[in-house]
PDB file of C-alpha atoms and ligand atoms in Angstrom:
ATOM      1  CA  UNK A   1      87.491 110.229 118.973  1.00  0.00           C
ATOM      2  CA  UNK A   2      90.194 108.061 118.109  1.00  0.00           C
ATOM      3  CA  UNK A   3      90.151 104.396 119.121  1.00  0.00           C
ATOM      4  CA  UNK A   4      93.418 104.740 120.846  1.00  0.00           C
ATOM      5  CA  UNK A   5      94.722 107.989 122.196  1.00  0.00           C
ATOM      6  CA  UNK A   6      98.005 108.233 123.987  1.00  0.00           C
ATOM      7  CA  UNK A   7      99.557 111.500 125.569  1.00  0.00           C
ATOM      8  CA  UNK A   8     103.140 112.295 126.409  1.00  0.00           C
ATOM      9  CA  UNK A   9     103.825 108.610 127.443  1.00  0.00           C
ATOM     10  CA  UNK A  10     107.109 107.776 129.089  1.00  0.00           C
ATOM     11  CA  UNK A  11     108.665 104.830 130.017  1.00  0.00           C
ATOM     12  CA  UNK A  12     111.957 103.967 132.106  1.00  0.00           C
ATOM     13  CA  UNK A  13     113.537 100.931 132.536  1.00  0.00           C
ATOM     14  CA  UNK A  14     115.913 101.912 135.502  1.00  0.00           C
ATOM     15  CA  UNK A  15     118.139 104.947 134.497  1.00  0.00           C
ATOM     16  CA  UNK A  16     117.316 103.931 130.606  1.00  0.00           C
ATOM     17  CA  UNK A  17     114.266 106.408 129.174  1.00  0.00           C
ATOM     18  CA  UNK A  18     113.339 104.411 126.218  1.00  0.00           C
ATOM     19  CA  UNK A  19     110.196 106.388 125.474  1.00  0.00           C
ATOM     20  CA  UNK A  20     110.311 110.391 126.183  1.00  0.00           C
ATOM     21  CA  UNK A  21     106.903 112.030 126.128  1.00  0.00           C
ATOM     22  CA  UNK A  22     105.457 110.263 122.839  1.00  0.00           C
ATOM     23  CA  UNK A  23     101.970 111.251 121.886  1.00  0.00           C
ATOM     24  CA  UNK A  24     100.100 109.251 119.229  1.00  0.00           C
ATOM     25  CA  UNK A  25      96.185 108.533 118.178  1.00  0.00           C
ATOM     26  CA  UNK A  26      94.716 105.562 115.972  1.00  0.00           C
ATOM     27  CA  UNK A  27      91.445 106.006 114.306  1.00  0.00           C
ATOM     28  CA  UNK A  28      88.945 103.528 113.992  1.00  0.00           C
ATOM     29  CA  UNK A  29      89.566 101.464 110.292  1.00  0.00           C
ATOM     30  CA  UNK A  30      92.927 102.804 110.066  1.00  0.00           C
ATOM     31  CA  UNK A  31      96.637 100.854 109.849  1.00  0.00           C
ATOM     32  CA  UNK A  32      98.978 103.103 111.705  1.00  0.00           C
ATOM     33  CA  UNK A  33     102.483 101.861 111.588  1.00  0.00           C
ATOM     34  CA  UNK A  34     105.476 102.576 113.938  1.00  0.00           C
ATOM     35  CA  UNK A  35     108.627 102.596 111.975  1.00  0.00           C
ATOM     36  CA  UNK A  36     112.215 102.875 113.490  1.00  0.00           C
ATOM     37  CA  UNK A  37     115.607 101.288 113.915  1.00  0.00           C
ATOM     38  CA  UNK A  38     116.604  98.499 116.767  1.00  0.00           C
ATOM     39  CA  UNK A  39     116.271 100.079 120.238  1.00  0.00           C
ATOM     40  CA  UNK A  40     113.952 103.029 119.289  1.00  0.00           C
ATOM     41  CA  UNK A  41     111.192 101.851 121.476  1.00  0.00           C
ATOM     42  CA  UNK A  42     108.221  99.977 119.172  1.00  0.00           C
ATOM     43  CA  UNK A  43     108.272  97.056 121.774  1.00  0.00           C
ATOM     44  CA  UNK A  44     108.088  98.987 124.540  1.00  0.00           C
ATOM     45  CA  UNK A  45     105.286 101.264 122.898  1.00  0.00           C
ATOM     46  CA  UNK A  46     103.398  98.067 122.175  1.00  0.00           C
ATOM     47  CA  UNK A  47     104.183  96.356 125.713  1.00  0.00           C
ATOM     48  CA  UNK A  48     103.077  99.515 127.638  1.00  0.00           C
ATOM     49  CA  UNK A  49      99.820  99.478 125.515  1.00  0.00           C
ATOM     50  CA  UNK A  50      98.902  95.985 126.582  1.00  0.00           C
ATOM     51  CA  UNK A  51      99.883  96.907 130.253  1.00  0.00           C
ATOM     52  CA  UNK A  52     103.059  94.220 130.221  1.00  0.00           C
ATOM     53  CA  UNK A  53     105.404  97.310 130.973  1.00  0.00           C
ATOM     54  CA  UNK A  54     104.183 100.505 133.073  1.00  0.00           C
ATOM     55  CA  UNK A  55     104.377 103.977 132.033  1.00  0.00           C
ATOM     56  CA  UNK A  56     106.322 106.613 134.389  1.00  0.00           C
ATOM     57  CA  UNK A  57     104.015 109.591 132.949  1.00  0.00           C
ATOM     58  CA  UNK A  58     101.314 109.741 130.355  1.00  0.00           C
ATOM     59  CA  UNK A  59      97.853 108.921 129.515  1.00  0.00           C
ATOM     60  CA  UNK A  60      96.435 105.757 127.535  1.00  0.00           C
ATOM     61  CA  UNK A  61      93.064 106.070 126.547  1.00  0.00           C
ATOM     62  CA  UNK A  62      91.191 103.258 124.637  1.00  0.00           C
ATOM     63  CA  UNK A  63      87.734 103.760 123.487  1.00  0.00           C
ATOM     64  CA  UNK A  64      87.719 106.575 125.976  1.00  0.00           C
ATOM     65  CA  UNK A  65      88.719 104.356 128.669  1.00  0.00           C
ATOM     66  CA  UNK A  66      91.779 105.335 130.597  1.00  0.00           C
ATOM     67  CA  UNK A  67      93.854 101.962 130.419  1.00  0.00           C
ATOM     68  CA  UNK A  68      97.062 102.779 132.131  1.00  0.00           C
ATOM     69  CA  UNK A  69      96.324 101.075 135.369  1.00  0.00           C
ATOM     70  CA  UNK A  70      94.624  97.970 134.030  1.00  0.00           C
ATOM     71  CA  UNK A  71      95.763  94.340 134.201  1.00  0.00           C
ATOM     72  CA  UNK A  72      96.699  93.171 130.931  1.00  0.00           C
ATOM     73  CA  UNK A  73      93.898  90.284 130.649  1.00  0.00           C
ATOM     74  CA  UNK A  74      91.521  93.517 131.159  1.00  0.00           C
ATOM     75  CA  UNK A  75      92.964  95.170 128.400  1.00  0.00           C
ATOM     76  CA  UNK A  76      92.802  92.220 125.912  1.00  0.00           C
ATOM     77  CA  UNK A  77      89.140  92.052 127.178  1.00  0.00           C
ATOM     78  CA  UNK A  78      88.420  95.231 126.128  1.00  0.00           C
ATOM     79  CA  UNK A  79      89.767  94.411 122.684  1.00  0.00           C
ATOM     80  CA  UNK A  80      93.235  95.799 122.698  1.00  0.00           C
ATOM     81  CA  UNK A  81      95.326  92.532 121.783  1.00  0.00           C
ATOM     82  CA  UNK A  82      98.980  91.929 120.752  1.00  0.00           C
ATOM     83  CA  UNK A  83     100.627  89.472 118.588  1.00  0.00           C
ATOM     84  CA  UNK A  84     104.148  90.009 120.268  1.00  0.00           C
ATOM     85  CA  UNK A  85     107.624  90.331 118.536  1.00  0.00           C
ATOM     86  CA  UNK A  86     109.353  86.812 117.829  1.00  0.00           C
ATOM     87  CA  UNK A  87     106.058  85.025 117.144  1.00  0.00           C
ATOM     88  CA  UNK A  88     105.783  83.465 120.632  1.00  0.00           C
ATOM     89  CA  UNK A  89     103.768  80.540 120.248  1.00  0.00           C
ATOM     90  CA  UNK A  90     103.701  77.623 122.192  1.00  0.00           C
ATOM     91  CA  UNK A  91     105.839  75.215 120.822  1.00  0.00           C
ATOM     92  CA  UNK A  92     104.769  71.656 121.835  1.00  0.00           C
ATOM     93  CA  UNK A  93     100.837  72.922 121.611  1.00  0.00           C
ATOM     94  CA  UNK A  94      99.161  72.070 118.430  1.00  0.00           C
ATOM     95  CA  UNK A  95      97.739  74.831 116.072  1.00  0.00           C
ATOM     96  CA  UNK A  96      94.402  74.292 117.223  1.00  0.00           C
ATOM     97  CA  UNK A  97      95.525  74.480 120.993  1.00  0.00           C
ATOM     98  CA  UNK A  98      97.469  77.465 120.141  1.00  0.00           C
ATOM     99  CA  UNK A  99      94.590  79.399 118.475  1.00  0.00           C
ATOM    100  CA  UNK A 100      91.828  78.170 121.255  1.00  0.00           C
ATOM    101  CA  UNK A 101      94.305  79.905 124.065  1.00  0.00           C
ATOM    102  CA  UNK A 102      94.122  82.881 122.164  1.00  0.00           C
ATOM    103  CA  UNK A 103      90.219  83.328 123.137  1.00  0.00           C
ATOM    104  CA  UNK A 104      91.387  82.691 126.811  1.00  0.00           C
ATOM    105  CA  UNK A 105      90.172  86.543 128.035  1.00  0.00           C
ATOM    106  CA  UNK A 106      86.446  85.844 126.880  1.00  0.00           C
ATOM    107  CA  UNK A 107      83.831  83.416 127.568  1.00  0.00           C
ATOM    108  CA  UNK A 108      82.821  81.685 124.490  1.00  0.00           C
ATOM    109  CA  UNK A 109      80.663  78.883 123.450  1.00  0.00           C
ATOM    110  CA  UNK A 110      81.919  75.934 121.556  1.00  0.00           C
ATOM    111  CA  UNK A 111      80.062  77.426 118.459  1.00  0.00           C
ATOM    112  CA  UNK A 112      81.594  80.526 118.902  1.00  0.00           C
ATOM    113  CA  UNK A 113      84.933  79.055 119.034  1.00  0.00           C
ATOM    114  CA  UNK A 114      84.505  76.969 115.724  1.00  0.00           C
ATOM    115  CA  UNK A 115      83.291  80.179 114.046  1.00  0.00           C
ATOM    116  CA  UNK A 116      86.536  82.092 115.204  1.00  0.00           C
ATOM    117  CA  UNK A 117      88.242  79.349 114.023  1.00  0.00           C
ATOM    118  CA  UNK A 118      87.215  79.031 110.659  1.00  0.00           C
ATOM    119  CA  UNK A 119      87.573  82.944 110.592  1.00  0.00           C
ATOM    120  CA  UNK A 120      91.116  82.716 111.013  1.00  0.00           C
ATOM    121  CA  UNK A 121      91.598  79.721 108.521  1.00  0.00           C
ATOM    122  CA  UNK A 122      89.723  81.592 105.979  1.00  0.00           C
ATOM    123  CA  UNK A 123      92.632  84.280 106.570  1.00  0.00           C
ATOM    124  CA  UNK A 124      95.358  81.512 106.906  1.00  0.00           C
ATOM    125  CA  UNK A 125      94.284  78.362 105.097  1.00  0.00           C
ATOM    126  CA  UNK A 126      97.738  76.764 105.600  1.00  0.00           C
ATOM    127  CA  UNK A 127      96.764  76.695 109.371  1.00  0.00           C
ATOM    128  CA  UNK A 128      93.714  74.559 108.611  1.00  0.00           C
ATOM    129  CA  UNK A 129      96.010  72.069 106.785  1.00  0.00           C
ATOM    130  CA  UNK A 130      98.546  71.915 109.706  1.00  0.00           C
ATOM    131  CA  UNK A 131      95.597  71.957 112.265  1.00  0.00           C
ATOM    132  CA  UNK A 132      96.843  68.964 114.554  1.00  0.00           C
ATOM    133  CA  UNK A 133     100.671  69.775 114.181  1.00  0.00           C
ATOM    134  CA  UNK A 134     102.934  71.031 116.995  1.00  0.00           C
ATOM    135  CA  UNK A 135     103.656  74.923 116.595  1.00  0.00           C
ATOM    136  CA  UNK A 136     107.455  74.123 116.705  1.00  0.00           C
ATOM    137  CA  UNK A 137     107.205  72.115 113.670  1.00  0.00           C
ATOM    138  CA  UNK A 138     105.881  74.993 111.551  1.00  0.00           C
ATOM    139  CA  UNK A 139     107.853  77.253 109.301  1.00  0.00           C
ATOM    140  CA  UNK A 140     109.020  80.768 110.489  1.00  0.00           C
ATOM    141  CA  UNK A 141     106.519  82.275 108.176  1.00  0.00           C
ATOM    142  CA  UNK A 142     103.820  79.744 109.553  1.00  0.00           C
ATOM    143  CA  UNK A 143     104.360  80.367 113.041  1.00  0.00           C
ATOM    144  CA  UNK A 144     104.089  84.010 112.295  1.00  0.00           C
ATOM    145  CA  UNK A 145     100.405  83.709 110.819  1.00  0.00           C
ATOM    146  CA  UNK A 146      99.621  81.523 113.871  1.00  0.00           C
ATOM    147  CA  UNK A 147     100.851  84.046 116.060  1.00  0.00           C
ATOM    148  CA  UNK A 148      98.744  86.386 114.690  1.00  0.00           C
ATOM    149  CA  UNK A 149      95.624  83.783 114.055  1.00  0.00           C
ATOM    150  CA  UNK A 150      95.897  83.593 117.797  1.00  0.00           C
ATOM    151  CA  UNK A 151      95.434  87.288 118.436  1.00  0.00           C
ATOM    152  CA  UNK A 152      92.584  87.254 116.245  1.00  0.00           C
ATOM    153  CA  UNK A 153      90.940  84.826 118.427  1.00  0.00           C
ATOM    154  CA  UNK A 154      90.420  87.475 120.872  1.00  0.00           C
ATOM    155  CA  UNK A 155      88.311  89.396 118.700  1.00  0.00           C
ATOM    156  CA  UNK A 156      90.454  92.883 118.727  1.00  0.00           C
ATOM    157  CA  UNK A 157      89.321  96.067 118.223  1.00  0.00           C
ATOM    158  CA  UNK A 158      92.501  97.093 117.881  1.00  0.00           C
ATOM    159  CA  UNK A 159      95.352  94.505 116.789  1.00  0.00           C
ATOM    160  CA  UNK A 160      98.737  95.004 117.842  1.00  0.00           C
ATOM    161  CA  UNK A 161     101.488  93.689 115.397  1.00  0.00           C
ATOM    162  CA  UNK A 162     105.065  93.636 116.650  1.00  0.00           C
ATOM    163  CA  UNK A 163     107.315  93.085 113.742  1.00  0.00           C
ATOM    164  CA  UNK A 164     105.580  90.102 111.603  1.00  0.00           C
ATOM    165  CA  UNK A 165     108.388  90.545 109.108  1.00  0.00           C
ATOM    166  CA  UNK A 166     111.007  89.583 111.653  1.00  0.00           C
ATOM    167  CA  UNK A 167     113.047  86.793 110.191  1.00  0.00           C
ATOM    168  CA  UNK A 168     110.671  85.821 107.379  1.00  0.00           C
ATOM    169  CA  UNK A 169     111.830  84.992 103.692  1.00  0.00           C
ATOM    170  CA  UNK A 170     110.814  88.279 101.572  1.00  0.00           C
ATOM    171  CA  UNK A 171     108.094  86.231  99.826  1.00  0.00           C
ATOM    172  CA  UNK A 172     106.227  85.529 102.687  1.00  0.00           C
ATOM    173  CA  UNK A 173     106.516  88.879 104.525  1.00  0.00           C
ATOM    174  CA  UNK A 174     104.734  89.936 101.484  1.00  0.00           C
ATOM    175  CA  UNK A 175     102.261  87.334 101.663  1.00  0.00           C
ATOM    176  CA  UNK A 176     101.818  88.288 105.456  1.00  0.00           C
ATOM    177  CA  UNK A 177     101.484  91.975 104.570  1.00  0.00           C
ATOM    178  CA  UNK A 178      98.884  91.145 102.234  1.00  0.00           C
ATOM    179  CA  UNK A 179      96.906  89.317 104.712  1.00  0.00           C
ATOM    180  CA  UNK A 180      97.008  92.412 107.045  1.00  0.00           C
ATOM    181  CA  UNK A 181      95.569  94.570 104.350  1.00  0.00           C
ATOM    182  CA  UNK A 182      92.731  91.849 103.781  1.00  0.00           C
ATOM    183  CA  UNK A 183      91.897  91.689 107.690  1.00  0.00           C
ATOM    184  CA  UNK A 184      91.844  95.622 107.570  1.00  0.00           C
ATOM    185  CA  UNK A 185      89.672  95.993 104.479  1.00  0.00           C
ATOM    186  CA  UNK A 186      87.482  93.200 104.580  1.00  0.00           C
ATOM    187  CA  UNK A 187      86.899  93.114 108.509  1.00  0.00           C
ATOM    188  CA  UNK A 188      87.817  96.542 109.407  1.00  0.00           C
ATOM    189  CA  UNK A 189      89.977  95.668 111.836  1.00  0.00           C
ATOM    190  CA  UNK A 190      92.057  98.759 113.042  1.00  0.00           C
ATOM    191  CA  UNK A 191      96.001  97.715 113.177  1.00  0.00           C
ATOM    192  CA  UNK A 192      99.039  99.217 114.819  1.00  0.00           C
ATOM    193  CA  UNK A 193     101.979  97.892 113.304  1.00  0.00           C
ATOM    194  CA  UNK A 194     105.575  98.233 114.496  1.00  0.00           C
ATOM    195  CA  UNK A 195     108.280  97.468 111.683  1.00  0.00           C
ATOM    196  CA  UNK A 196     111.789  97.986 111.195  1.00  0.00           C
ATOM    197  CA  UNK A 197     111.006  97.012 107.473  1.00  0.00           C
ATOM    198  CA  UNK A 198     110.070 100.798 106.788  1.00  0.00           C
ATOM    199  CA  UNK A 199     109.628 100.351 103.174  1.00  0.00           C
ATOM    200  CA  UNK A 200     106.933  97.650 103.507  1.00  0.00           C
ATOM    201  CA  UNK A 201     105.031  99.255 106.342  1.00  0.00           C
ATOM    202  CA  UNK A 202     104.695 102.506 104.764  1.00  0.00           C
ATOM    203  CA  UNK A 203     102.996 100.885 101.553  1.00  0.00           C
ATOM    204  CA  UNK A 204     100.265  99.056 103.237  1.00  0.00           C
ATOM    205  CA  UNK A 205      99.869 101.877 106.254  1.00  0.00           C
ATOM    206  CA  UNK A 206      97.110 104.752 106.304  1.00  0.00           C
ATOM    207  CA  UNK A 207      99.460 106.917 108.596  1.00  0.00           C
ATOM    208  CA  UNK A 208     103.046 106.497 110.250  1.00  0.00           C
ATOM    209  CA  UNK A 209     105.099 107.463 113.221  1.00  0.00           C
ATOM    210  CA  UNK A 210     109.082 107.433 113.107  1.00  0.00           C
ATOM    211  CA  UNK A 211     110.619 106.684 116.113  1.00  0.00           C
ATOM    212  CA  UNK A 212     113.962 107.343 116.881  1.00  0.00           C
ATOM    213  CA  UNK A 213     115.817 106.501 120.510  1.00  0.00           C
ATOM    214  CA  UNK A 214     112.298 106.731 122.437  1.00  0.00           C
ATOM    215  CA  UNK A 215     110.831 110.126 120.693  1.00  0.00           C
ATOM    216  CA  UNK A 216     108.781 110.537 117.804  1.00  0.00           C
ATOM    217  CA  UNK A 217     110.722 112.536 115.203  1.00  0.00           C
ATOM    218  CA  UNK A 218     108.193 112.500 112.172  1.00  0.00           C
ATOM    219  CA  UNK A 219     104.558 111.578 111.616  1.00  0.00           C
ATOM    220  CA  UNK A 220     101.826 112.101 108.902  1.00  0.00           C
ATOM    221  CA  UNK A 221     100.430 110.184 105.927  1.00  0.00           C
ATOM    222  CA  UNK A 222     102.343 106.987 104.885  1.00  0.00           C
ATOM    223  CA  UNK A 223     102.366 107.352 101.309  1.00  0.00           C
ATOM    224  CA  UNK A 224     104.016 111.078 101.898  1.00  0.00           C
ATOM    225  CA  UNK A 225     106.350 109.632 104.030  1.00  0.00           C
ATOM    226  CA  UNK A 226     107.461 106.917 101.649  1.00  0.00           C
ATOM    227  CA  UNK A 227     108.375 109.862  99.533  1.00  0.00           C
ATOM    228  CA  UNK A 228     110.067 111.805 102.348  1.00  0.00           C
ATOM    229  CA  UNK A 229     113.523 112.695 101.525  1.00  0.00           C
ATOM    230  CA  UNK A 230     115.066 112.330 104.863  1.00  0.00           C
ATOM    231  CA  UNK A 231     113.209 109.245 105.516  1.00  0.00           C
ATOM    232  CA  UNK A 232     114.592 107.641 102.446  1.00  0.00           C
ATOM    233  CA  UNK A 233     118.071 108.293 103.630  1.00  0.00           C
ATOM    234  CA  UNK A 234     117.561 107.222 106.802  1.00  0.00           C
ATOM    235  CA  UNK A 235     115.309 103.844 106.278  1.00  0.00           C
ATOM    236  CA  UNK A 236     114.349 103.338 102.850  1.00  0.00           C
ATOM    237  CA  UNK A 237     117.853 102.619 101.597  1.00  0.00           C
ATOM    238  CA  UNK A 238     117.529 105.612  98.966  1.00  0.00           C
TER     239      UNK A 238
HETATM  240  N1  LIG B   1     113.587  95.132 130.171  1.00  0.00           N
HETATM  241  C1  LIG B   1     114.294  95.930 129.719  1.00  0.00           C
HETATM  242  N2  LIG B   1     115.031  96.514 130.550  1.00  0.00           N
HETATM  243  C2  LIG B   1     116.307  97.566 130.583  1.00  0.00           C
HETATM  244  N3  LIG B   1     116.190  97.826 129.121  1.00  0.00           N
HETATM  245  C3  LIG B   1     115.458  97.492 128.143  1.00  0.00           C
HETATM  246  C4  LIG B   1     114.362  96.797 128.263  1.00  0.00           C
HETATM  247  N4  LIG B   1     113.496  96.705 127.351  1.00  0.00           N
HETATM  248  C5  LIG B   1     113.997  97.092 126.303  1.00  0.00           C
HETATM  249  N5  LIG B   1     115.103  98.324 126.896  1.00  0.00           N
HETATM  250  C6  LIG B   1     115.799  99.176 126.336  1.00  0.00           C
HETATM  251  O1  LIG B   1     114.917 100.139 125.694  1.00  0.00           O
HETATM  252  C7  LIG B   1     115.265 100.642 124.567  1.00  0.00           C
HETATM  253  C8  LIG B   1     114.079  99.896 123.424  1.00  0.00           C
HETATM  254  O2  LIG B   1     113.786  98.828 123.155  1.00  0.00           O
HETATM  255  P1  LIG B   1     112.624  98.184 122.685  1.00  0.00           P
HETATM  256  O3  LIG B   1     112.730  97.101 122.512  1.00  0.00           O
HETATM  257  O4  LIG B   1     111.649  99.085 122.667  1.00  0.00           O
HETATM  258  O5  LIG B   1     112.828  98.851 120.822  1.00  0.00           O
HETATM  259  P2  LIG B   1     112.770  98.562 119.361  1.00  0.00           P
HETATM  260  O6  LIG B   1     112.305  99.653 118.789  1.00  0.00           O
HETATM  261  O7  LIG B   1     111.494  97.369 119.736  1.00  0.00           O
HETATM  262  O8  LIG B   1     113.663  97.581 118.790  1.00  0.00           O
HETATM  263  P3  LIG B   1     113.811  96.051 117.669  1.00  0.00           P
HETATM  264  O9  LIG B   1     113.653  96.480 116.472  1.00  0.00           O
HETATM  265  O10 LIG B   1     115.303  95.700 118.074  1.00  0.00           O
HETATM  266  O11 LIG B   1     112.817  95.310 118.219  1.00  0.00           O
HETATM  267  C9  LIG B   1     116.450  99.659 124.305  1.00  0.00           C
HETATM  268  O12 LIG B   1     117.561 100.681 124.479  1.00  0.00           O
HETATM  269  C10 LIG B   1     116.231  98.787 124.835  1.00  0.00           C
HETATM  270  O13 LIG B   1     117.663  98.219 125.290  1.00  0.00           O
HETATM  271 MG1  LIG B   2     111.123  95.350 118.894  1.00  0.00          MG
END
């Protein structure tokens, strides 16, 4: 059974059909990526999974449970946790306060919280060095680490990452993508990654879906898609 199973999902914003009957799945232990250009529907997909946008048709099952009608905090509690596009951290709160807010949905003792914090700091040592610094004073890349770290504080079974490369220098993007791989390999966290940077995403993912104006136009093993002629022309500058 897939960890996440989505069937025939359709999402409308008024007259605009942002997603048209898309079906996809994510299995436990996988990194799955959604690649596609601006406006393809990547963020809409993530926000619908998180219960922030309601589908007009389709089914979403997570751990075998229908989550289409659940509130976002209930979805987080089940273990489906999003790190949103644009690294939405709380600018005037410290690194530590931002991280602790990530654990809001589950009751945790101080000891447990401390343990989770150490866990995040092991992955992102830079955050530990800046633990009492206000989030707005962090660099873009560090804020992205903080956004991911905050999502990890919720102990995700499935982590949704929406464009972690957005607005970040190439070298840092590489570092962050290495961390994503580390998270998946060492801790077995299952990851769904939305990216415009198709090359980077396909390099680290196991499987991929290509989204074009609300429809899945291609899917398969990421390494195969990396060598696919049509995809190279459209997304990989080849
Ligand atoms: N709240 C909204 N109201 C109306 N239209 C919306 C809304 N949010 C998104 N859309 C439209 O839905 C389509 C899909 O947008 P979405 O943000 O999902 O794309 P995306 O693939 O994440 O793009 P990007 O790579 O630029 O982040 C776009 O045409 C967008 O204009
Ligand atoms: Mg987006």
